[in-house]
JSON list of C-alpha atoms in Angstrom, two decimals:
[
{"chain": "A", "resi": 87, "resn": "UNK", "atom": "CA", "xyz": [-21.16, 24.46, 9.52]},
{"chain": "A", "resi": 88, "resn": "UNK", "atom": "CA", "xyz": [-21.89, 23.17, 13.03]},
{"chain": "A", "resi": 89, "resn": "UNK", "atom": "CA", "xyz": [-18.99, 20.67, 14.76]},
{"chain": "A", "resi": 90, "resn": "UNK", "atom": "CA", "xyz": [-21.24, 17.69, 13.97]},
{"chain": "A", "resi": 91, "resn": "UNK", "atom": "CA", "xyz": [-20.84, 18.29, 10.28]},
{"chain": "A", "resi": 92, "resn": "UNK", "atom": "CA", "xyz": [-17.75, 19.30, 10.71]},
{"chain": "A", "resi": 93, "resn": "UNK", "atom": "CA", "xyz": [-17.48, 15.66, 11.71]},
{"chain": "A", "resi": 94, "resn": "UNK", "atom": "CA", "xyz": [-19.84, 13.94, 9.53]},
{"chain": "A", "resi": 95, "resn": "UNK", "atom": "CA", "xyz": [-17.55, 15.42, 6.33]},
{"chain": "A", "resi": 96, "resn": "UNK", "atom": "CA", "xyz": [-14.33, 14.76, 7.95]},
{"chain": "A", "resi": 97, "resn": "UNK", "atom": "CA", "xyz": [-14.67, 11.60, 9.77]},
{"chain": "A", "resi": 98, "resn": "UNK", "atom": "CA", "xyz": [-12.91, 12.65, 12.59]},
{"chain": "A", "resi": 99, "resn": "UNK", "atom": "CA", "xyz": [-15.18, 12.19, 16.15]},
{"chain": "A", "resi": 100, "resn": "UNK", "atom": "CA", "xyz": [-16.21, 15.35, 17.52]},
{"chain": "A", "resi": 101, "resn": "UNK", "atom": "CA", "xyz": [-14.17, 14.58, 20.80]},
{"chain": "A", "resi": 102, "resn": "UNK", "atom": "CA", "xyz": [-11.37, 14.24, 18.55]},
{"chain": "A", "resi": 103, "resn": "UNK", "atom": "CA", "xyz": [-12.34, 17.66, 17.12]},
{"chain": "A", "resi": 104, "resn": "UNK", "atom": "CA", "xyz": [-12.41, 19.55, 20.18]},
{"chain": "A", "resi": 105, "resn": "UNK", "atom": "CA", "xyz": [-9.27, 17.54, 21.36]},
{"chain": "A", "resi": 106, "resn": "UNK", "atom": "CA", "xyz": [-7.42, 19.32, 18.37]},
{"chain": "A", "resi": 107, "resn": "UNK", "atom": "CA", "xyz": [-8.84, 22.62, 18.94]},
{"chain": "A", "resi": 108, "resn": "UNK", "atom": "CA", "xyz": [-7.21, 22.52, 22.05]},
{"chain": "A", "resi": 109, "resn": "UNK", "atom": "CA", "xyz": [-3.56, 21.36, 21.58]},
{"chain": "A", "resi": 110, "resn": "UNK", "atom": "CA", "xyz": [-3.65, 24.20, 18.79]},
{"chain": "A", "resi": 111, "resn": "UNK", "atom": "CA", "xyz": [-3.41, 21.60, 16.09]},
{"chain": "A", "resi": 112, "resn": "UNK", "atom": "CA", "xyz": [-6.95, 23.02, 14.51]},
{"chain": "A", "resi": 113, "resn": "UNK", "atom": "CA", "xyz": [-7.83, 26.33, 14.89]},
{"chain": "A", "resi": 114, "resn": "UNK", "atom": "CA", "xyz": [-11.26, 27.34, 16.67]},
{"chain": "A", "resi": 115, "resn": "UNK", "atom": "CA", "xyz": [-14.24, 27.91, 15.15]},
{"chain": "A", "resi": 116, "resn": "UNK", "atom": "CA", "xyz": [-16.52, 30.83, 15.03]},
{"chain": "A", "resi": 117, "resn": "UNK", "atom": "CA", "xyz": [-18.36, 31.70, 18.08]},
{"chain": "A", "resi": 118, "resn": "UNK", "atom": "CA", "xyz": [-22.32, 32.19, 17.00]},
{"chain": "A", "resi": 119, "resn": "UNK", "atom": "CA", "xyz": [-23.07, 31.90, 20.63]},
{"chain": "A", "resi": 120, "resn": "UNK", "atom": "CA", "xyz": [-21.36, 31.37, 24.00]},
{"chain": "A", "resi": 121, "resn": "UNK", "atom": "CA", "xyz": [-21.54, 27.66, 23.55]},
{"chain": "A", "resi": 122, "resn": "UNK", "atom": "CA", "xyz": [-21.72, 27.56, 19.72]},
{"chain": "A", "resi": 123, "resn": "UNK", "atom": "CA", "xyz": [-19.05, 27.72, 17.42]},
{"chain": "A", "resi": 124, "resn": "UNK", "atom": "CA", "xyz": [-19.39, 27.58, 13.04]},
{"chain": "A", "resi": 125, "resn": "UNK", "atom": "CA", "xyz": [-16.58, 26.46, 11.26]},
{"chain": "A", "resi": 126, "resn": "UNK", "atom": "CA", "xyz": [-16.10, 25.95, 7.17]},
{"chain": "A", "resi": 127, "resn": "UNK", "atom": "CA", "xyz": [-14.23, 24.32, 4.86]},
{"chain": "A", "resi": 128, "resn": "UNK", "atom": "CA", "xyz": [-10.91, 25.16, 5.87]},
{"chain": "A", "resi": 129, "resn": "UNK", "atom": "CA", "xyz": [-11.48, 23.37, 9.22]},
{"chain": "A", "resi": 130, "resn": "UNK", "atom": "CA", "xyz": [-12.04, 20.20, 7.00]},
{"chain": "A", "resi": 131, "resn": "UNK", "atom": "CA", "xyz": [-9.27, 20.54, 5.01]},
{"chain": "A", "resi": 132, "resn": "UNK", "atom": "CA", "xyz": [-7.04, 21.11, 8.07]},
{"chain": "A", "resi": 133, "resn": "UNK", "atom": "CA", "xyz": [-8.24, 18.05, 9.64]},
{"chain": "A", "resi": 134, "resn": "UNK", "atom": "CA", "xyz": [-7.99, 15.51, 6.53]},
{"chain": "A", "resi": 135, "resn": "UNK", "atom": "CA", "xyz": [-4.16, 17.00, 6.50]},
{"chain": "A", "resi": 136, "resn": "UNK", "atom": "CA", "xyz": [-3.72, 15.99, 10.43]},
{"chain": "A", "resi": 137, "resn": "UNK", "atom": "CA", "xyz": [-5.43, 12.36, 10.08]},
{"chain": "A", "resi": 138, "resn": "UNK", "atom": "CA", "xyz": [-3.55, 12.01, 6.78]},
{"chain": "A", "resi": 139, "resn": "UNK", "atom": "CA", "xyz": [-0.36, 12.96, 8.93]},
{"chain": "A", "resi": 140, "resn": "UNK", "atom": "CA", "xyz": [-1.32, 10.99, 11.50]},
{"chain": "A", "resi": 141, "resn": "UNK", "atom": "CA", "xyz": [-2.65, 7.52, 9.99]},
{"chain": "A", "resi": 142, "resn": "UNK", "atom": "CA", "xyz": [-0.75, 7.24, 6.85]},
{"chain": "A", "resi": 143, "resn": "UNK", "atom": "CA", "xyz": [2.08, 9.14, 7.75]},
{"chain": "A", "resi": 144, "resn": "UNK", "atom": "CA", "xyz": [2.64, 8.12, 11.20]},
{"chain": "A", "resi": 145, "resn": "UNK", "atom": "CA", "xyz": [4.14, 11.38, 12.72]},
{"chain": "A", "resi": 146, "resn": "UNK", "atom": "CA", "xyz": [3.23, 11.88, 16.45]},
{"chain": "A", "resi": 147, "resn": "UNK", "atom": "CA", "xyz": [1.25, 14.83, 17.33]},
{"chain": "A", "resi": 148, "resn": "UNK", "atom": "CA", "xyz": [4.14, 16.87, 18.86]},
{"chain": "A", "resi": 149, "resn": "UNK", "atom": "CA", "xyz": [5.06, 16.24, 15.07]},
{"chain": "A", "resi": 150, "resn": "UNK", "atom": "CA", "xyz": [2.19, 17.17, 13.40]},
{"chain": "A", "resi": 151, "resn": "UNK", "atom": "CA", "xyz": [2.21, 20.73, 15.53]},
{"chain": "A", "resi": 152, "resn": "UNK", "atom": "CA", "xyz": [5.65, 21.28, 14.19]},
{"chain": "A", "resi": 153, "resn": "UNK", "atom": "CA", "xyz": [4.49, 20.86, 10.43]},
{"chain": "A", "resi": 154, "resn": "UNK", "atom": "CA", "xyz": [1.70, 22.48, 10.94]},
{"chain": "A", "resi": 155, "resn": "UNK", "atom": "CA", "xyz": [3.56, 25.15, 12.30]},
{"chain": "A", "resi": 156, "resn": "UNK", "atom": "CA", "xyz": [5.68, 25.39, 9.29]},
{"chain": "A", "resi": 157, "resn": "UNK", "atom": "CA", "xyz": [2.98, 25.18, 7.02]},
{"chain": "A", "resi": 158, "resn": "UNK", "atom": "CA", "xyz": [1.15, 28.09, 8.73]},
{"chain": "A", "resi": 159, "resn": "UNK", "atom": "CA", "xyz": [4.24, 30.25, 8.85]},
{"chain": "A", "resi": 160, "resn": "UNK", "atom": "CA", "xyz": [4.31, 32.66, 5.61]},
{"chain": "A", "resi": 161, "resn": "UNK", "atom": "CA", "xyz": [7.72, 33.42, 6.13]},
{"chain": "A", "resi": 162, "resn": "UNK", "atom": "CA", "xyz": [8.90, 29.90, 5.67]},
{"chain": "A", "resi": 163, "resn": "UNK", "atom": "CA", "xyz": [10.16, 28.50, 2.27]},
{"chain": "A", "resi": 164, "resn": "UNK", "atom": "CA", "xyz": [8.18, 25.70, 0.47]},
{"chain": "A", "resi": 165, "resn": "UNK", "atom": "CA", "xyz": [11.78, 24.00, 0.64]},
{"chain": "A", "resi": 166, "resn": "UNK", "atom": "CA", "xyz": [11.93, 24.66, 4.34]},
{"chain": "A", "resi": 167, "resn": "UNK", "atom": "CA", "xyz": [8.41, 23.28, 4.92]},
{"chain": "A", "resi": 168, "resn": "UNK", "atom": "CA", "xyz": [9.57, 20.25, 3.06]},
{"chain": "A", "resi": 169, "resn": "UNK", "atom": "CA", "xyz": [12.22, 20.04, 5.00]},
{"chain": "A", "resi": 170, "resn": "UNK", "atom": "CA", "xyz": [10.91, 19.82, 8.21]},
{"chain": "A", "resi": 171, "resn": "UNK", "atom": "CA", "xyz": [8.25, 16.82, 6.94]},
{"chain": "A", "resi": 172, "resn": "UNK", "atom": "CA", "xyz": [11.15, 14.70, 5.80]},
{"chain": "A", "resi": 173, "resn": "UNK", "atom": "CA", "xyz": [13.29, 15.38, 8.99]},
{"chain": "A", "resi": 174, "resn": "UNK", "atom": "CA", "xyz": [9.96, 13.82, 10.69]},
{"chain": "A", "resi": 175, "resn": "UNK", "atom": "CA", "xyz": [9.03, 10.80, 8.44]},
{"chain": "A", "resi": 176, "resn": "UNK", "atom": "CA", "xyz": [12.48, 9.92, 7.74]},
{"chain": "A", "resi": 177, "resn": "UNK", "atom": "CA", "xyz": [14.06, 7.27, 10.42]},
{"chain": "A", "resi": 178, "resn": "UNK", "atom": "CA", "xyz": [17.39, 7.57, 11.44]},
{"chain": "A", "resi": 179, "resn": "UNK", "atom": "CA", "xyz": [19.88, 5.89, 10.73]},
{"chain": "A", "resi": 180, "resn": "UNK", "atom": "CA", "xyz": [20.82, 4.21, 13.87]},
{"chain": "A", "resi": 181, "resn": "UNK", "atom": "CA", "xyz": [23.75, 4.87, 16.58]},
{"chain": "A", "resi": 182, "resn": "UNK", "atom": "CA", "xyz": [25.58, 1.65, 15.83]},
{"chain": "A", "resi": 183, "resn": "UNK", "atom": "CA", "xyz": [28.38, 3.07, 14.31]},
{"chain": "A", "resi": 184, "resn": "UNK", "atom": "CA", "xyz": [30.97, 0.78, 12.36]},
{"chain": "A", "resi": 185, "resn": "UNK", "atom": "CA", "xyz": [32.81, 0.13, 9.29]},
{"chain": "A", "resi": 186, "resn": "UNK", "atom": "CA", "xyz": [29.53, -1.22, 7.26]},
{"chain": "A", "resi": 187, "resn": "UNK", "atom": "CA", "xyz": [27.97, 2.52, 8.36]},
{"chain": "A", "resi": 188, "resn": "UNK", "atom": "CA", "xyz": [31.47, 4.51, 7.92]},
{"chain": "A", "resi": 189, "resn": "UNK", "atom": "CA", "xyz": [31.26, 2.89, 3.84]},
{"chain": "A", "resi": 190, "resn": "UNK", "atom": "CA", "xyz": [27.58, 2.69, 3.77]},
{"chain": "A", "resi": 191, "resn": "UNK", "atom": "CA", "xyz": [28.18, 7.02, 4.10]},
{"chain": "A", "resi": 192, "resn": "UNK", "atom": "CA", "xyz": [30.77, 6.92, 1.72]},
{"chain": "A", "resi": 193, "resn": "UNK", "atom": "CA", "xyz": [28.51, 5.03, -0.94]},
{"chain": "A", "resi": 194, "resn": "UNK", "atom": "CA", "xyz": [26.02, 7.46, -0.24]},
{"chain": "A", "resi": 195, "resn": "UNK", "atom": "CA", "xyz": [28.28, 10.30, -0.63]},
{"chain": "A", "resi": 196, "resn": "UNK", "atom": "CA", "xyz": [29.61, 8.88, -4.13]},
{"chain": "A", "resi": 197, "resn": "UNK", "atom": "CA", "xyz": [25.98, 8.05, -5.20]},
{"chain": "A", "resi": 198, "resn": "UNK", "atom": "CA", "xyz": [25.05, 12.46, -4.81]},
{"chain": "A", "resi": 199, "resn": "UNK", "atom": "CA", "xyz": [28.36, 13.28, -6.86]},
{"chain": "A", "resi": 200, "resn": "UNK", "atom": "CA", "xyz": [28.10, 11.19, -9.23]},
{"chain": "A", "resi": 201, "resn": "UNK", "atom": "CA", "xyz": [24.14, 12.32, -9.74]},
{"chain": "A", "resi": 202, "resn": "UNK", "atom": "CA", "xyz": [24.88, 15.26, -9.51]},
{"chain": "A", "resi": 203, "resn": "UNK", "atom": "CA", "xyz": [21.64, 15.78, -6.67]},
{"chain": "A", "resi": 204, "resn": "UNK", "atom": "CA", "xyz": [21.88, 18.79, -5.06]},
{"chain": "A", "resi": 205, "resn": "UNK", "atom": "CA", "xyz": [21.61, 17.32, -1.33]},
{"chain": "A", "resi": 206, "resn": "UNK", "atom": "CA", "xyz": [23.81, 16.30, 1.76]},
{"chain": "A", "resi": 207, "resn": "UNK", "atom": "CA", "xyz": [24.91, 13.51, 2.13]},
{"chain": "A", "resi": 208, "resn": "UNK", "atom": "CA", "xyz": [23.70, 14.02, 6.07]},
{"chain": "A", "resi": 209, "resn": "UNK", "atom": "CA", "xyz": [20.77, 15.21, 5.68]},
{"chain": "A", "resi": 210, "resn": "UNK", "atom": "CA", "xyz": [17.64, 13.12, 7.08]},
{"chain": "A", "resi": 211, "resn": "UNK", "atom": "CA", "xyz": [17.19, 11.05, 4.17]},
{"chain": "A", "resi": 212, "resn": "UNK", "atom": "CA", "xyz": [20.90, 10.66, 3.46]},
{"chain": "A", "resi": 213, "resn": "UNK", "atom": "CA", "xyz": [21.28, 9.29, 7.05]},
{"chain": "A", "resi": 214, "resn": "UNK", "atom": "CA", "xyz": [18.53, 7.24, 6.57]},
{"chain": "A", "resi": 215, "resn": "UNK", "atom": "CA", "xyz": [19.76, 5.89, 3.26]},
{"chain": "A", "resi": 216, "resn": "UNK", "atom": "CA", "xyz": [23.07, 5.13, 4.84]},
{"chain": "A", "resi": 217, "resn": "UNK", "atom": "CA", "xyz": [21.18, 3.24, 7.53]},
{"chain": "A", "resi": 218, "resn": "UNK", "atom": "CA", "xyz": [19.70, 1.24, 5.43]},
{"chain": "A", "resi": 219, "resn": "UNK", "atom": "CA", "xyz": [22.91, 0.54, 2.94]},
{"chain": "A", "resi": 220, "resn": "UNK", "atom": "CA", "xyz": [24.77, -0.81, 6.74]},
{"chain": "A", "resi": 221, "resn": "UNK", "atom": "CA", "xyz": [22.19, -2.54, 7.36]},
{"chain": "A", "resi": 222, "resn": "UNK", "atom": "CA", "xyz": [22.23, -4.54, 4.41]},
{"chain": "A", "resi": 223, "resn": "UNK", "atom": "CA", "xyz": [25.66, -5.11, 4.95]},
{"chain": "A", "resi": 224, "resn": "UNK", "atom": "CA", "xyz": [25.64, -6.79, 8.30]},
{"chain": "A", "resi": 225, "resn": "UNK", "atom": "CA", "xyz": [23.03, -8.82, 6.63]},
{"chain": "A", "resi": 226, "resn": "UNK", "atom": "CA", "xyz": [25.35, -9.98, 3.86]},
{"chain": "A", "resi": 227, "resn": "UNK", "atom": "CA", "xyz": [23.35, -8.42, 1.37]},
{"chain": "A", "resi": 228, "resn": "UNK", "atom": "CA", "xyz": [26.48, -5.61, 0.66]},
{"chain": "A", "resi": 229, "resn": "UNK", "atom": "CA", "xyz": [25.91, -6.12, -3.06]},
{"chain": "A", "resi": 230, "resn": "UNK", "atom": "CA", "xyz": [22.57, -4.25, -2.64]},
{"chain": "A", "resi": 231, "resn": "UNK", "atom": "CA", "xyz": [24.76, -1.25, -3.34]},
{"chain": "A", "resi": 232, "resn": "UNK", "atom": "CA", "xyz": [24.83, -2.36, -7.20]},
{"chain": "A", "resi": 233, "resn": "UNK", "atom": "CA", "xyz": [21.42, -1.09, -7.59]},
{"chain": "A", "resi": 234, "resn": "UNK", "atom": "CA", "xyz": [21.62, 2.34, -5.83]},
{"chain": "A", "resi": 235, "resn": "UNK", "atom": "CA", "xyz": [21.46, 3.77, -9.29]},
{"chain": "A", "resi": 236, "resn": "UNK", "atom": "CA", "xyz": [18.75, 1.67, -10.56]},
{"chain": "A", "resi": 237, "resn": "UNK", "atom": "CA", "xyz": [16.64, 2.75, -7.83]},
{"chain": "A", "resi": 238, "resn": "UNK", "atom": "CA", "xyz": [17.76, 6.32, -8.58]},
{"chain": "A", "resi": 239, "resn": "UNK", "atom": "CA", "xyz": [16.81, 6.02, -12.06]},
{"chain": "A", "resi": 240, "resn": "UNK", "atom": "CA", "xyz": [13.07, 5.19, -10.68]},
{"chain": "A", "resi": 241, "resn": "UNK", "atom": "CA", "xyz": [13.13, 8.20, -7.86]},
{"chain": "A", "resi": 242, "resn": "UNK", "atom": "CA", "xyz": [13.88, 10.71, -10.10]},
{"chain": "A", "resi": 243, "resn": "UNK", "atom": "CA", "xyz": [10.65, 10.80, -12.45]},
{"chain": "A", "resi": 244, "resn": "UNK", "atom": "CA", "xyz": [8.50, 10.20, -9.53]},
{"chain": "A", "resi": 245, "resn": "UNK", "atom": "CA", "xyz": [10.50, 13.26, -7.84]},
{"chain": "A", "resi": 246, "resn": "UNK", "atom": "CA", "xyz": [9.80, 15.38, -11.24]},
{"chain": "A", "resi": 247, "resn": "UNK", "atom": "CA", "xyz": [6.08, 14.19, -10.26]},
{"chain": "A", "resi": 248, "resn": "UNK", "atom": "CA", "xyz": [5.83, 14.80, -7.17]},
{"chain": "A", "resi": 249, "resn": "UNK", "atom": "CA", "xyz": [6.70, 18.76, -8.00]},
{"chain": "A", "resi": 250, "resn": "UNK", "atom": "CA", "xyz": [4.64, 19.10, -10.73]},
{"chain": "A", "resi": 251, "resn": "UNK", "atom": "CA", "xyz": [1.81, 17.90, -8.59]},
{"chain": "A", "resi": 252, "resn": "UNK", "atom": "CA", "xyz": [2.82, 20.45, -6.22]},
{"chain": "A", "resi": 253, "resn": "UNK", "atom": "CA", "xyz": [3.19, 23.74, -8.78]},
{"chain": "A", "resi": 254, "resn": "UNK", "atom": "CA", "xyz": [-0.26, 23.17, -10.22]},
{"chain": "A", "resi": 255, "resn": "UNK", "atom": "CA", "xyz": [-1.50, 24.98, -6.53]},
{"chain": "A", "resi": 256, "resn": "UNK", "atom": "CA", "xyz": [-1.99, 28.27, -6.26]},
{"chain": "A", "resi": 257, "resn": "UNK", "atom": "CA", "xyz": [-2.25, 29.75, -3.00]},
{"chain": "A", "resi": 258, "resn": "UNK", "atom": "CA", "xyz": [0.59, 29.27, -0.92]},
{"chain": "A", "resi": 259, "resn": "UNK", "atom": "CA", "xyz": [-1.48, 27.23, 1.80]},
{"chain": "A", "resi": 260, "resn": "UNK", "atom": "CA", "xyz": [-2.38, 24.77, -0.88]},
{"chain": "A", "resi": 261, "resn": "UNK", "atom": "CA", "xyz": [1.14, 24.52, -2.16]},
{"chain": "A", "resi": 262, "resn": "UNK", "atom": "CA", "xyz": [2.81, 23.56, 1.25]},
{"chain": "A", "resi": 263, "resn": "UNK", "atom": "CA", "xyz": [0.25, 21.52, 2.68]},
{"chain": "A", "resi": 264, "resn": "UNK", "atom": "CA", "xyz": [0.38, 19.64, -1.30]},
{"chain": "A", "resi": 265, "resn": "UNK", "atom": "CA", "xyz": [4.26, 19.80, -0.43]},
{"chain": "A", "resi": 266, "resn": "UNK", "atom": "CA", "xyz": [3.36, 18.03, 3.59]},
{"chain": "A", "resi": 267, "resn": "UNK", "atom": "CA", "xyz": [1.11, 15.30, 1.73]},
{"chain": "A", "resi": 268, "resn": "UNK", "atom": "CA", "xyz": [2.87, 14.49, -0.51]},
{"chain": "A", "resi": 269, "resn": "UNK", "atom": "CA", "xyz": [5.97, 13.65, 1.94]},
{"chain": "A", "resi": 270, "resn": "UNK", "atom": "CA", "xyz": [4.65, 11.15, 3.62]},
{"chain": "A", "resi": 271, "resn": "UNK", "atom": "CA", "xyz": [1.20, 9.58, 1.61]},
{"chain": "A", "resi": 272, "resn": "UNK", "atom": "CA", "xyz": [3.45, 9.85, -2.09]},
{"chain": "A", "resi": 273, "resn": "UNK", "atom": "CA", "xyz": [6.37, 7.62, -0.04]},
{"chain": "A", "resi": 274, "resn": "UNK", "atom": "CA", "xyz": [3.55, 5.17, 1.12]},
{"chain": "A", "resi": 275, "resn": "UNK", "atom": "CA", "xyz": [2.25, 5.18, -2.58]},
{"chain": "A", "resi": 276, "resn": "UNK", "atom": "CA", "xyz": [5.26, 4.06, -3.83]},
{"chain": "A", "resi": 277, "resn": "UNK", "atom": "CA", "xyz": [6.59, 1.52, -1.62]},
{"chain": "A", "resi": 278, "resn": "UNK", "atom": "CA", "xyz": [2.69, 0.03, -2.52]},
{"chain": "A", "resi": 279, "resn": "UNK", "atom": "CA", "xyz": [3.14, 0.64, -6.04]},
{"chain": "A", "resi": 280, "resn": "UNK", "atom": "CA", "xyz": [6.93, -1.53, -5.36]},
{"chain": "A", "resi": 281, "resn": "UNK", "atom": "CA", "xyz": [4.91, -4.27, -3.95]},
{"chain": "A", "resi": 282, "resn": "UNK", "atom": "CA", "xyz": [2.62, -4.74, -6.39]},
{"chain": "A", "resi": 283, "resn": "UNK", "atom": "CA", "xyz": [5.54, -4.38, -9.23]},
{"chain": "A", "resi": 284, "resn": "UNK", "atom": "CA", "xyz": [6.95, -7.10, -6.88]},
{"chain": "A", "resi": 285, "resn": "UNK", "atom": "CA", "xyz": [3.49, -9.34, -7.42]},
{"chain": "A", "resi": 286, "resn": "UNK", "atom": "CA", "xyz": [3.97, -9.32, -11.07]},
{"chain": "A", "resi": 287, "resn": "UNK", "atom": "CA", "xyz": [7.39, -9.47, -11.55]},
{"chain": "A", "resi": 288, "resn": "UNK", "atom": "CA", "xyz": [7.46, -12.62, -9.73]},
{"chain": "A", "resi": 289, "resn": "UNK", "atom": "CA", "xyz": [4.01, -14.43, -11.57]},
{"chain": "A", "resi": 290, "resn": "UNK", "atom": "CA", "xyz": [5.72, -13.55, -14.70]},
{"chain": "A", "resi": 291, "resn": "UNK", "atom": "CA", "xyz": [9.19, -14.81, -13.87]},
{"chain": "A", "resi": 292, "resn": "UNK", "atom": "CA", "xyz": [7.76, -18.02, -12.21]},
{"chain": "A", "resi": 293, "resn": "UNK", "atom": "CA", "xyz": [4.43, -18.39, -14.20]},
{"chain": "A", "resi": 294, "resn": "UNK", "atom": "CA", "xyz": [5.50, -21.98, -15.57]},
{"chain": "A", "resi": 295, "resn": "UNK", "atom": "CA", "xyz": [6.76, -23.32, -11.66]},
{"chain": "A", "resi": 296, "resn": "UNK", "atom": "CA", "xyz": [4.81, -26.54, -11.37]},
{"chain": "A", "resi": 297, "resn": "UNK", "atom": "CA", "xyz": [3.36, -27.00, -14.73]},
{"chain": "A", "resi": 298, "resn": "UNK", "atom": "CA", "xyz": [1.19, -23.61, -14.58]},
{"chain": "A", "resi": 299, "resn": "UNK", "atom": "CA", "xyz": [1.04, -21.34, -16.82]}
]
């Protein structure tokens, strides 16, 4: 296909397109001609991954390159490719550090033994769980920590999910860029999902407040 329906079926602008080509985020197209250039359906699929990455998942473009770049790499693990989306979604956890974020690591630390979750405890998403759990606490909301397991409970299906999402691709470029999208859009599912739990949780709790019902 020519750039303009390379655009059409993407959505992206063609200036866009050409914008990508040249930071090495999209690869270039065929040349048909010196000023001509076909690409196909890969080219699509590569840029519904970057504006995925980019508007849903928020990651700079210096951080898309570097998943891309892990996603293109045959040599790199699907683990490892997963790895390097979280390190770039996941917030940090701060550098205020104090006694809420010295116990907030120890309740994290506590919470992976006693799962039995084969993680670290400083890894991205440990840090930024920590974060959060000082947070809280300097809020005087330290008794959020009573429902690290509840929320557990919930992660760990989705998790199971998430993977089994994953394994039904079959070529590897598929199955890391599933791995990559599902990082950051399955987080923004969820936290969605939360809200609208949320919604209905509270009509049903409240659905007799002021005579309605």
């Amino acid at each position: 296909m020519r750039i303009g329906e390379l655009s059409r079926r993407s959505g992206v602008p063609v200036p866009t397109v050409k914008y990508y080509v040249r930071e090495g985020l999209l690869p270039p197209g065929r040349l048909t001609s010196p000023n001509q250039a076909s690409y196909d359906e890969g080219h699509e699929n590569r840029l519904r991954l970057i504006r995925a990455l980019l508007d849903v998942g928020g990651l700079s473009l210096s951080a898309i390159a570097e998943v891309l770049g892990a996603v293109d790499d045959p040599a790199q693990p699907v683990h490892k490719v997963l790895g390097v989306a979280a390190k770039r979604i996941t917030p940090a956890e701060g550098d205020e550090v104090g006694p809420e974020l010295i116990d907030a690591r120890e309740d994290v630390t506590a919470l992976l033994e006693r799962r039995g979750w084969r993680a670290e405890a400083d890894c991205p998403a440990g840090q930024a769980l920590a974060g959060v759990l000082a947070a809280l606490r300097r809020a005087g909301h330290g008794g959020f920590v009573e429902l690290l397991d509840v929320y557990a409970d919930a992660a760990e299906p989705v998790a199971r999910a998430d993977l089994d999402y994953v394994g039904r691709r079959v070529a590897r470029e598929d199955l890391v860029e599933s791995v990559v999208v599902g990082t950051v859009l399955g987080e923004a599912m969820f936290a969605a999902l939360r809200r609208l739990a949320h919604v209905d949780a509270s009509a049903r709790a409240y659905r007799d407040e002021g005579g309605q019902g």
